[in-house]
GROMACS .gro file of C-alpha atoms in nm:
model
  459
    1UNK     CA    1   3.824  -1.041  -2.060
    2UNK     CA    2   3.479  -1.091  -1.913
    3UNK     CA    3   3.263  -0.783  -1.902
    4UNK     CA    4   3.273  -0.599  -1.571
    5UNK     CA    5   2.933  -0.555  -1.408
    6UNK     CA    6   2.833  -0.192  -1.382
    7UNK     CA    7   2.735  -0.159  -1.015
    8UNK     CA    8   2.524   0.149  -0.926
    9UNK     CA    9   2.674   0.360  -0.651
   10UNK     CA   10   2.474   0.403  -0.333
   11UNK     CA   11   2.264   0.716  -0.365
   12UNK     CA   12   2.180   0.828  -0.012
   13UNK     CA   13   2.022   1.162   0.057
   14UNK     CA   14   2.285   1.424   0.120
   15UNK     CA   15   2.092   1.683   0.316
   16UNK     CA   16   2.368   1.692   0.574
   17UNK     CA   17   2.627   1.779   0.310
   18UNK     CA   18   2.469   2.111   0.214
   19UNK     CA   19   2.628   2.442   0.311
   20UNK     CA   20   2.611   2.529   0.677
   21UNK     CA   21   2.403   2.837   0.607
   22UNK     CA   22   2.123   2.637   0.450
   23UNK     CA   23   1.813   2.608   0.667
   24UNK     CA   24   1.610   2.289   0.637
   25UNK     CA   25   1.254   2.206   0.740
   26UNK     CA   26   1.113   1.856   0.687
   27UNK     CA   27   0.764   1.707   0.693
   28UNK     CA   28   0.754   1.326   0.710
   29UNK     CA   29   0.451   1.128   0.594
   30UNK     CA   30   0.337   0.782   0.701
   31UNK     CA   31   0.393   0.640   0.351
   32UNK     CA   32   0.761   0.737   0.324
   33UNK     CA   33   0.732   1.070   0.146
   34UNK     CA   34   0.940   1.358   0.274
   35UNK     CA   35   0.855   1.720   0.198
   36UNK     CA   36   1.178   1.920   0.212
   37UNK     CA   37   1.170   2.298   0.254
   38UNK     CA   38   1.508   2.464   0.240
   39UNK     CA   39   1.643   2.817   0.241
   40UNK     CA   40   1.965   2.815   0.040
   41UNK     CA   41   2.237   3.084   0.065
   42UNK     CA   42   2.196   3.166  -0.305
   43UNK     CA   43   2.145   3.531  -0.398
   44UNK     CA   44   1.900   3.582  -0.682
   45UNK     CA   45   1.923   3.894  -0.898
   46UNK     CA   46   1.613   4.068  -1.021
   47UNK     CA   47   1.481   3.903  -1.335
   48UNK     CA   48   1.603   3.577  -1.485
   49UNK     CA   49   1.900   3.378  -1.359
   50UNK     CA   50   2.040   3.026  -1.391
   51UNK     CA   51   2.148   2.831  -1.084
   52UNK     CA   52   2.311   2.493  -1.028
   53UNK     CA   53   2.189   2.345  -0.701
   54UNK     CA   54   2.317   2.024  -0.541
   55UNK     CA   55   2.003   1.911  -0.358
   56UNK     CA   56   2.042   1.535  -0.333
   57UNK     CA   57   1.762   1.301  -0.450
   58UNK     CA   58   1.460   1.501  -0.567
   59UNK     CA   59   1.127   1.403  -0.719
   60UNK     CA   60   1.186   1.635  -1.018
   61UNK     CA   61   0.824   1.727  -1.088
   62UNK     CA   62   0.771   1.838  -0.727
   63UNK     CA   63   1.032   2.117  -0.716
   64UNK     CA   64   0.876   2.456  -0.638
   65UNK     CA   65   0.984   2.795  -0.496
   66UNK     CA   66   0.826   2.879  -0.160
   67UNK     CA   67   0.895   3.250  -0.212
   68UNK     CA   68   0.588   3.405  -0.382
   69UNK     CA   69   0.812   3.653  -0.569
   70UNK     CA   70   1.019   3.379  -0.732
   71UNK     CA   71   0.907   3.158  -1.021
   72UNK     CA   72   1.069   2.845  -1.162
   73UNK     CA   73   1.098   2.870  -1.541
   74UNK     CA   74   1.292   2.552  -1.619
   75UNK     CA   75   1.474   2.278  -1.433
   76UNK     CA   76   1.690   1.984  -1.539
   77UNK     CA   77   1.752   1.721  -1.275
   78UNK     CA   78   2.066   1.511  -1.297
   79UNK     CA   79   2.011   1.220  -1.061
   80UNK     CA   80   2.248   0.967  -1.215
   81UNK     CA   81   2.529   0.893  -0.970
   82UNK     CA   82   2.563   0.525  -1.061
   83UNK     CA   83   2.845   0.396  -1.277
   84UNK     CA   84   2.621   0.319  -1.573
   85UNK     CA   85   2.494   0.680  -1.587
   86UNK     CA   86   2.846   0.817  -1.559
   87UNK     CA   87   2.961   0.595  -1.847
   88UNK     CA   88   2.677   0.720  -2.067
   89UNK     CA   89   2.799   1.078  -2.011
   90UNK     CA   90   3.148   0.980  -2.123
   91UNK     CA   91   3.062   0.821  -2.459
   92UNK     CA   92   3.317   0.948  -2.716
   93UNK     CA   93   3.575   1.054  -2.456
   94UNK     CA   94   3.922   0.916  -2.395
   95UNK     CA   95   3.960   0.749  -2.056
   96UNK     CA   96   4.249   0.621  -1.849
   97UNK     CA   97   4.227   0.252  -1.753
   98UNK     CA   98   4.440   0.073  -1.494
   99UNK     CA   99   4.538  -0.292  -1.540
  100UNK     CA  100   4.764  -0.524  -1.338
  101UNK     CA  101   5.120  -0.533  -1.468
  102UNK     CA  102   5.413  -0.767  -1.407
  103UNK     CA  103   5.552  -0.811  -1.056
  104UNK     CA  104   5.254  -0.647  -0.888
  105UNK     CA  105   5.278  -0.322  -1.082
  106UNK     CA  106   4.989  -0.127  -1.228
  107UNK     CA  107   4.985  -0.028  -1.593
  108UNK     CA  108   4.775   0.254  -1.734
  109UNK     CA  109   4.649   0.283  -2.088
  110UNK     CA  110   4.423   0.516  -2.285
  111UNK     CA  111   4.096   0.388  -2.430
  112UNK     CA  112   3.799   0.555  -2.594
  113UNK     CA  113   3.446   0.475  -2.483
  114UNK     CA  114   3.242   0.403  -2.795
  115UNK     CA  115   2.910   0.317  -2.631
  116UNK     CA  116   2.728   0.139  -2.353
  117UNK     CA  117   2.466  -0.139  -2.330
  118UNK     CA  118   2.693  -0.321  -2.397
  119UNK     CA  119   3.008  -0.129  -2.304
  120UNK     CA  120   3.248  -0.098  -2.604
  121UNK     CA  121   3.599   0.047  -2.594
  122UNK     CA  122   3.855   0.127  -2.868
  123UNK     CA  123   4.210   0.045  -2.760
  124UNK     CA  124   4.526   0.235  -2.853
  125UNK     CA  125   4.596  -0.004  -3.145
  126UNK     CA  126   4.257   0.067  -3.295
  127UNK     CA  127   4.092  -0.262  -3.198
  128UNK     CA  128   3.761  -0.272  -3.010
  129UNK     CA  129   3.675  -0.479  -2.702
  130UNK     CA  130   3.347  -0.542  -2.522
  131UNK     CA  131   3.343  -0.498  -2.148
  132UNK     CA  132   3.559  -0.270  -1.936
  133UNK     CA  133   3.928  -0.347  -2.006
  134UNK     CA  134   4.043  -0.273  -1.652
  135UNK     CA  135   3.960  -0.024  -1.378
  136UNK     CA  136   3.849   0.312  -1.514
  137UNK     CA  137   3.983   0.632  -1.359
  138UNK     CA  138   3.682   0.857  -1.402
  139UNK     CA  139   3.732   1.230  -1.469
  140UNK     CA  140   3.617   1.437  -1.170
  141UNK     CA  141   3.387   1.650  -1.386
  142UNK     CA  142   3.189   1.340  -1.486
  143UNK     CA  143   3.111   1.221  -1.133
  144UNK     CA  144   2.903   1.474  -0.937
  145UNK     CA  145   2.921   1.461  -0.558
  146UNK     CA  146   2.543   1.438  -0.537
  147UNK     CA  147   2.230   1.481  -0.747
  148UNK     CA  148   2.198   1.831  -0.887
  149UNK     CA  149   1.936   2.056  -1.045
  150UNK     CA  150   2.018   2.308  -1.318
  151UNK     CA  151   1.735   2.558  -1.285
  152UNK     CA  152   1.624   2.890  -1.433
  153UNK     CA  153   1.444   3.129  -1.197
  154UNK     CA  154   1.269   3.460  -1.239
  155UNK     CA  155   1.261   3.695  -0.940
  156UNK     CA  156   1.035   4.000  -0.919
  157UNK     CA  157   1.304   4.168  -0.711
  158UNK     CA  158   1.653   4.073  -0.596
  159UNK     CA  159   1.645   3.813  -0.320
  160UNK     CA  160   1.923   3.744  -0.063
  161UNK     CA  161   1.843   3.372  -0.053
  162UNK     CA  162   1.655   3.103  -0.244
  163UNK     CA  163   1.364   2.924  -0.075
  164UNK     CA  164   1.270   2.593  -0.235
  165UNK     CA  165   1.048   2.295  -0.159
  166UNK     CA  166   1.043   1.946  -0.305
  167UNK     CA  167   0.951   1.587  -0.229
  168UNK     CA  168   1.188   1.299  -0.182
  169UNK     CA  169   1.183   0.957  -0.016
  170UNK     CA  170   1.403   0.797   0.244
  171UNK     CA  171   1.227   0.829   0.580
  172UNK     CA  172   0.889   0.757   0.731
  173UNK     CA  173   0.719   0.760   1.066
  174UNK     CA  174   0.454   0.572   1.257
  175UNK     CA  175   0.307   0.596   1.603
  176UNK     CA  176   0.389   0.368   1.893
  177UNK     CA  177   0.171   0.342   2.203
  178UNK     CA  178   0.240   0.188   2.542
  179UNK     CA  179  -0.077   0.084   2.727
  180UNK     CA  180  -0.027  -0.004   3.095
  181UNK     CA  181  -0.333  -0.184   3.233
  182UNK     CA  182  -0.448  -0.109   3.587
  183UNK     CA  183  -0.744  -0.241   3.784
  184UNK     CA  184  -0.993   0.002   3.630
  185UNK     CA  185  -0.787   0.250   3.428
  186UNK     CA  186  -0.503   0.227   3.181
  187UNK     CA  187  -0.214   0.469   3.137
  188UNK     CA  188  -0.132   0.544   2.776
  189UNK     CA  189   0.179   0.708   2.635
  190UNK     CA  190   0.236   0.777   2.266
  191UNK     CA  191   0.550   0.826   2.061
  192UNK     CA  192   0.638   0.897   1.701
  193UNK     CA  193   0.891   0.649   1.564
  194UNK     CA  194   1.094   0.812   1.287
  195UNK     CA  195   1.289   0.564   1.074
  196UNK     CA  196   1.541   0.685   0.818
  197UNK     CA  197   1.662   0.455   0.543
  198UNK     CA  198   1.863   0.703   0.333
  199UNK     CA  199   1.767   1.043   0.470
  200UNK     CA  200   2.036   1.246   0.644
  201UNK     CA  201   1.971   1.589   0.790
  202UNK     CA  202   2.142   1.810   1.047
  203UNK     CA  203   1.958   2.053   1.275
  204UNK     CA  204   1.637   2.040   1.074
  205UNK     CA  205   1.293   2.154   1.179
  206UNK     CA  206   1.090   1.831   1.188
  207UNK     CA  207   0.715   1.790   1.136
  208UNK     CA  208   0.512   1.470   1.109
  209UNK     CA  209   0.186   1.453   0.917
  210UNK     CA  210  -0.066   1.187   1.018
  211UNK     CA  211  -0.327   1.068   0.773
  212UNK     CA  212  -0.377   0.877   0.450
  213UNK     CA  213  -0.269   1.145   0.202
  214UNK     CA  214  -0.334   1.027  -0.153
  215UNK     CA  215  -0.029   0.947  -0.362
  216UNK     CA  216  -0.074   0.959  -0.737
  217UNK     CA  217   0.216   0.729  -0.823
  218UNK     CA  218   0.303   0.518  -0.518
  219UNK     CA  219   0.650   0.371  -0.500
  220UNK     CA  220   0.783   0.118  -0.249
  221UNK     CA  221   1.016   0.266   0.010
  222UNK     CA  222   1.312   0.038   0.094
  223UNK     CA  223   1.371   0.053   0.465
  224UNK     CA  224   1.706  -0.028   0.621
  225UNK     CA  225   1.735  -0.243   0.932
  226UNK     CA  226   1.627  -0.055   1.237
  227UNK     CA  227   1.882   0.069   1.485
  228UNK     CA  228   1.809   0.070   1.859
  229UNK     CA  229   1.549   0.331   1.946
  230UNK     CA  230   1.645   0.640   2.141
  231UNK     CA  231   1.387   0.814   2.356
  232UNK     CA  232   1.423   1.190   2.313
  233UNK     CA  233   1.160   1.289   2.573
  234UNK     CA  234   1.280   1.463   2.887
  235UNK     CA  235   1.188   1.316   3.223
  236UNK     CA  236   1.119   1.626   3.433
  237UNK     CA  237   0.892   1.806   3.189
  238UNK     CA  238   0.833   1.633   2.863
  239UNK     CA  239   0.888   1.815   2.537
  240UNK     CA  240   0.607   1.679   2.324
  241UNK     CA  241   0.513   1.750   1.965
  242UNK     CA  242   0.266   2.034   1.908
  243UNK     CA  243  -0.042   1.910   1.720
  244UNK     CA  244  -0.257   2.107   1.476
  245UNK     CA  245  -0.491   2.041   1.185
  246UNK     CA  246  -0.355   2.068   0.833
  247UNK     CA  247  -0.629   2.030   0.574
  248UNK     CA  248  -0.811   1.711   0.669
  249UNK     CA  249  -0.508   1.569   0.847
  250UNK     CA  250  -0.310   1.626   1.167
  251UNK     CA  251   0.036   1.779   1.181
  252UNK     CA  252   0.286   1.735   1.464
  253UNK     CA  253   0.572   1.982   1.506
  254UNK     CA  254   0.866   1.839   1.697
  255UNK     CA  255   1.020   2.086   1.944
  256UNK     CA  256   1.376   2.200   1.879
  257UNK     CA  257   1.590   2.070   1.593
  258UNK     CA  258   1.632   1.710   1.481
  259UNK     CA  259   1.929   1.525   1.334
  260UNK     CA  260   1.852   1.219   1.123
  261UNK     CA  261   2.098   0.956   1.009
  262UNK     CA  262   2.047   0.674   0.755
  263UNK     CA  263   1.963   0.349   0.929
  264UNK     CA  264   1.880   0.517   1.261
  265UNK     CA  265   1.547   0.520   1.441
  266UNK     CA  266   1.444   0.804   1.671
  267UNK     CA  267   1.148   0.801   1.910
  268UNK     CA  268   0.980   1.131   1.997
  269UNK     CA  269   0.695   1.190   2.244
  270UNK     CA  270   0.362   1.274   2.081
  271UNK     CA  271   0.178   1.356   2.404
  272UNK     CA  272   0.221   1.333   2.778
  273UNK     CA  273   0.100   1.006   2.937
  274UNK     CA  274  -0.274   1.009   3.012
  275UNK     CA  275  -0.510   0.782   3.206
  276UNK     CA  276  -0.842   0.653   3.078
  277UNK     CA  277  -1.100   0.393   3.173
  278UNK     CA  278  -1.106   0.071   2.976
  279UNK     CA  279  -1.318  -0.238   2.926
  280UNK     CA  280  -1.199  -0.590   2.850
  281UNK     CA  281  -1.411  -0.772   2.595
  282UNK     CA  282  -1.411  -1.148   2.534
  283UNK     CA  283  -1.555  -1.245   2.196
  284UNK     CA  284  -1.632  -1.573   2.022
  285UNK     CA  285  -1.696  -1.509   1.653
  286UNK     CA  286  -1.918  -1.687   1.404
  287UNK     CA  287  -1.785  -1.969   1.187
  288UNK     CA  288  -2.085  -1.955   0.953
  289UNK     CA  289  -2.013  -1.839   0.593
  290UNK     CA  290  -2.104  -1.473   0.549
  291UNK     CA  291  -2.276  -1.530   0.213
  292UNK     CA  292  -2.429  -1.821   0.027
  293UNK     CA  293  -2.460  -2.188   0.113
  294UNK     CA  294  -2.427  -2.292   0.478
  295UNK     CA  295  -2.289  -2.647   0.504
  296UNK     CA  296  -2.387  -2.916   0.748
  297UNK     CA  297  -2.106  -2.960   1.003
  298UNK     CA  298  -2.102  -3.282   1.203
  299UNK     CA  299  -1.789  -3.232   1.415
  300UNK     CA  300  -1.749  -3.013   1.720
  301UNK     CA  301  -1.523  -2.716   1.651
  302UNK     CA  302  -1.293  -2.542   1.896
  303UNK     CA  303  -1.309  -2.167   1.841
  304UNK     CA  304  -1.085  -1.900   1.997
  305UNK     CA  305  -1.198  -1.655   2.263
  306UNK     CA  306  -1.062  -1.320   2.144
  307UNK     CA  307  -0.942  -1.063   2.397
  308UNK     CA  308  -0.996  -0.696   2.311
  309UNK     CA  309  -0.936  -0.391   2.530
  310UNK     CA  310  -1.160  -0.095   2.458
  311UNK     CA  311  -1.012   0.229   2.594
  312UNK     CA  312  -1.274   0.497   2.651
  313UNK     CA  313  -1.210   0.828   2.475
  314UNK     CA  314  -1.504   1.058   2.531
  315UNK     CA  315  -1.459   1.416   2.411
  316UNK     CA  316  -1.354   1.673   2.672
  317UNK     CA  317  -1.131   1.417   2.844
  318UNK     CA  318  -0.752   1.417   2.841
  319UNK     CA  319  -0.724   1.112   2.614
  320UNK     CA  320  -1.049   1.158   2.425
  321UNK     CA  321  -0.951   1.497   2.282
  322UNK     CA  322  -0.635   1.356   2.122
  323UNK     CA  323  -0.625   1.231   1.761
  324UNK     CA  324  -0.454   0.892   1.740
  325UNK     CA  325  -0.226   0.844   1.436
  326UNK     CA  326  -0.186   0.494   1.295
  327UNK     CA  327   0.077   0.270   1.445
  328UNK     CA  328   0.125  -0.014   1.692
  329UNK     CA  329  -0.001  -0.037   2.051
  330UNK     CA  330   0.172  -0.264   2.302
  331UNK     CA  331  -0.037  -0.365   2.600
  332UNK     CA  332   0.128  -0.441   2.935
  333UNK     CA  333   0.006  -0.583   3.266
  334UNK     CA  334   0.196  -0.604   3.594
  335UNK     CA  335   0.289  -0.938   3.747
  336UNK     CA  336   0.269  -1.003   4.123
  337UNK     CA  337   0.602  -0.823   4.177
  338UNK     CA  338   0.501  -0.518   3.975
  339UNK     CA  339   0.705  -0.599   3.663
  340UNK     CA  340   0.547  -0.501   3.332
  341UNK     CA  341   0.471  -0.795   3.102
  342UNK     CA  342   0.356  -0.771   2.741
  343UNK     CA  343   0.005  -0.915   2.714
  344UNK     CA  344  -0.092  -0.795   2.368
  345UNK     CA  345   0.016  -0.606   2.059
  346UNK     CA  346  -0.232  -0.448   1.821
  347UNK     CA  347  -0.225  -0.257   1.496
  348UNK     CA  348  -0.393   0.082   1.523
  349UNK     CA  349  -0.554   0.273   1.238
  350UNK     CA  350  -0.607   0.648   1.245
  351UNK     CA  351  -0.858   0.718   1.524
  352UNK     CA  352  -1.036   1.054   1.545
  353UNK     CA  353  -1.086   1.240   1.872
  354UNK     CA  354  -1.384   1.111   2.068
  355UNK     CA  355  -1.362   0.758   1.923
  356UNK     CA  356  -1.279   0.466   2.152
  357UNK     CA  357  -0.951   0.285   2.094
  358UNK     CA  358  -1.012  -0.088   2.047
  359UNK     CA  359  -0.705  -0.308   2.077
  360UNK     CA  360  -0.712  -0.676   1.988
  361UNK     CA  361  -0.462  -0.840   2.224
  362UNK     CA  362  -0.483  -1.207   2.121
  363UNK     CA  363  -0.674  -1.518   2.225
  364UNK     CA  364  -0.750  -1.612   2.585
  365UNK     CA  365  -0.559  -1.903   2.739
  366UNK     CA  366  -0.792  -2.008   3.023
  367UNK     CA  367  -1.122  -1.931   2.852
  368UNK     CA  368  -1.215  -2.182   2.583
  369UNK     CA  369  -1.510  -2.231   2.352
  370UNK     CA  370  -1.643  -2.525   2.155
  371UNK     CA  371  -1.920  -2.502   1.899
  372UNK     CA  372  -2.130  -2.780   1.749
  373UNK     CA  373  -2.415  -2.778   1.499
  374UNK     CA  374  -2.698  -2.977   1.659
  375UNK     CA  375  -2.966  -2.960   1.389
  376UNK     CA  376  -2.973  -2.891   1.014
  377UNK     CA  377  -3.283  -2.885   0.795
  378UNK     CA  378  -3.349  -2.720   0.459
  379UNK     CA  379  -3.643  -2.670   0.225
  380UNK     CA  380  -3.697  -2.500  -0.107
  381UNK     CA  381  -3.949  -2.226  -0.177
  382UNK     CA  382  -3.990  -1.947  -0.426
  383UNK     CA  383  -4.101  -1.587  -0.430
  384UNK     CA  384  -4.233  -1.393  -0.728
  385UNK     CA  385  -3.940  -1.250  -0.923
  386UNK     CA  386  -3.676  -1.416  -0.701
  387UNK     CA  387  -3.677  -1.771  -0.826
  388UNK     CA  388  -3.612  -2.076  -0.611
  389UNK     CA  389  -3.435  -2.024  -0.282
  390UNK     CA  390  -3.325  -2.237   0.014
  391UNK     CA  391  -3.459  -2.182   0.364
  392UNK     CA  392  -3.247  -2.351   0.634
  393UNK     CA  393  -3.312  -2.401   1.003
  394UNK     CA  394  -2.984  -2.441   1.194
  395UNK     CA  395  -2.930  -2.513   1.563
  396UNK     CA  396  -2.603  -2.461   1.750
  397UNK     CA  397  -2.459  -2.523   2.095
  398UNK     CA  398  -2.161  -2.327   2.224
  399UNK     CA  399  -1.989  -2.452   2.540
  400UNK     CA  400  -1.773  -2.200   2.726
  401UNK     CA  401  -1.527  -2.301   2.999
  402UNK     CA  402  -1.352  -2.070   3.244
  403UNK     CA  403  -1.042  -2.196   3.427
  404UNK     CA  404  -0.976  -1.863   3.604
  405UNK     CA  405  -1.071  -1.753   3.954
  406UNK     CA  406  -1.297  -1.475   3.822
  407UNK     CA  407  -1.633  -1.487   3.650
  408UNK     CA  408  -1.633  -1.366   3.291
  409UNK     CA  409  -1.885  -1.247   3.034
  410UNK     CA  410  -1.825  -1.368   2.678
  411UNK     CA  411  -1.986  -1.218   2.369
  412UNK     CA  412  -2.083  -1.494   2.127
  413UNK     CA  413  -2.148  -1.339   1.789
  414UNK     CA  414  -2.320  -1.461   1.477
  415UNK     CA  415  -2.249  -1.266   1.162
  416UNK     CA  416  -2.421  -1.323   0.830
  417UNK     CA  417  -2.514  -1.120   0.524
  418UNK     CA  418  -2.851  -1.140   0.353
  419UNK     CA  419  -3.176  -1.266   0.504
  420UNK     CA  420  -3.142  -1.445   0.838
  421UNK     CA  421  -3.273  -1.425   1.194
  422UNK     CA  422  -3.244  -1.575   1.542
  423UNK     CA  423  -3.553  -1.793   1.599
  424UNK     CA  424  -3.486  -1.884   1.962
  425UNK     CA  425  -3.198  -1.886   2.212
  426UNK     CA  426  -3.116  -1.977   2.572
  427UNK     CA  427  -2.964  -1.631   2.623
  428UNK     CA  428  -3.139  -1.324   2.477
  429UNK     CA  429  -3.004  -1.219   2.139
  430UNK     CA  430  -2.907  -0.856   2.086
  431UNK     CA  431  -2.916  -0.723   1.729
  432UNK     CA  432  -2.605  -0.508   1.680
  433UNK     CA  433  -2.669  -0.447   1.310
  434UNK     CA  434  -2.847  -0.605   1.015
  435UNK     CA  435  -2.567  -0.861   0.992
  436UNK     CA  436  -2.454  -0.914   1.355
  437UNK     CA  437  -2.633  -1.068   1.654
  438UNK     CA  438  -2.473  -1.098   1.999
  439UNK     CA  439  -2.535  -1.329   2.294
  440UNK     CA  440  -2.379  -1.213   2.623
  441UNK     CA  441  -2.301  -1.531   2.817
  442UNK     CA  442  -2.197  -1.524   3.183
  443UNK     CA  443  -1.937  -1.791   3.264
  444UNK     CA  444  -1.871  -1.861   3.633
  445UNK     CA  445  -1.522  -1.886   3.780
  446UNK     CA  446  -1.381  -2.239   3.753
  447UNK     CA  447  -1.697  -2.336   3.568
  448UNK     CA  448  -1.871  -2.350   3.234
  449UNK     CA  449  -2.179  -2.219   3.057
  450UNK     CA  450  -2.375  -2.341   2.756
  451UNK     CA  451  -2.548  -2.133   2.493
  452UNK     CA  452  -2.801  -2.285   2.254
  453UNK     CA  453  -2.979  -2.106   1.971
  454UNK     CA  454  -3.163  -2.165   1.646
  455UNK     CA  455  -3.125  -1.965   1.325
  456UNK     CA  456  -3.334  -1.925   1.013
  457UNK     CA  457  -3.107  -1.859   0.715
  458UNK     CA  458  -3.209  -1.798   0.353
  459UNK     CA  459  -2.987  -1.822   0.045
   0.00000   0.00000   0.00000
């Protein structure tokens, strides 16, 4: 008989299967870690005691008592629920195996498990076979309902319950923002999107920590397919998460209790919608190499005109005083009938209070740019201690066209590391930093504008 593949059983978190009296508090991190704090209905006597606790998946080294009068002396974590782990526990034991019999019947026989990797069984006649000789009926004591911890505790005094904390995986969260563009202001709403892959919890206190908290041994978090989102915010008066600082990060406490289910996604309001002024920026970026040799380019190049919305967030304003956790911002504009249309989607990093929120929306359709190198000369020189270097004089022309009914201002940027400068230009150059120069070019409605400039570049 061919060897039967030992398929691991699904090991989902079983927070929901704990006793009803257990109280659970969860903190979810952006990277998929989950800090579980639970009060278990386990009475601890004064002094030392041993307890078996079915906690579900646990990062064993992270288990700690949250009661200052209780210490953890020793803990053994049994996390093997898969078939291979169960078989290893049963080496040397007699097992009942079912096999098909004549006329659709099922026959049972006794075998002894001699070892695994590969699986070896001794039959009733004394012979040995490799591979599972049928379907094993596993003893109930060998297959735990969920992962368990056998722990020894020491309590300074008798305690009516056991308060523990530990880390696990199985859920994560990110922020989602809806940005509705108006004529001069935008209305921004923010939500926390909680996605559970294996985490299940009933009536748990839920907190969300925003920030890049270091992880000593990062592990990938498999995420299940997302279920349709459910908006938990009330319409009359929104229940939003309460924000506070925790160390160098920001912590959001979700009002009420939360129920999480594997594969489900829940959306929770982070703050009430706020209005803020914004500025649309149109940018044409450099195509010149940032370092080293600059080639001669003979063909005209079409370059995109990037569209970025910069939302103003000065301190002591409704939006400016809010920290912005990392996530995704979706930008909407209304059509002529007032329907919201998606006009951009941008990734957002963590943004501190008082910092503007810059959202790259995509490339403009009706604003185009073409760039051509019009002159290219080089010469060699040398400086004491620097050896021979190349000094290049490069001239460019950028043609901007505007097919819209409104005039536009486009930022044409040159970006280069090392020694370089703008020698001359048809539009004044503005030095933004040691590596970036900007030309602000006005482009008329239904018209075009041309920018010419010359650079001195050394490599």
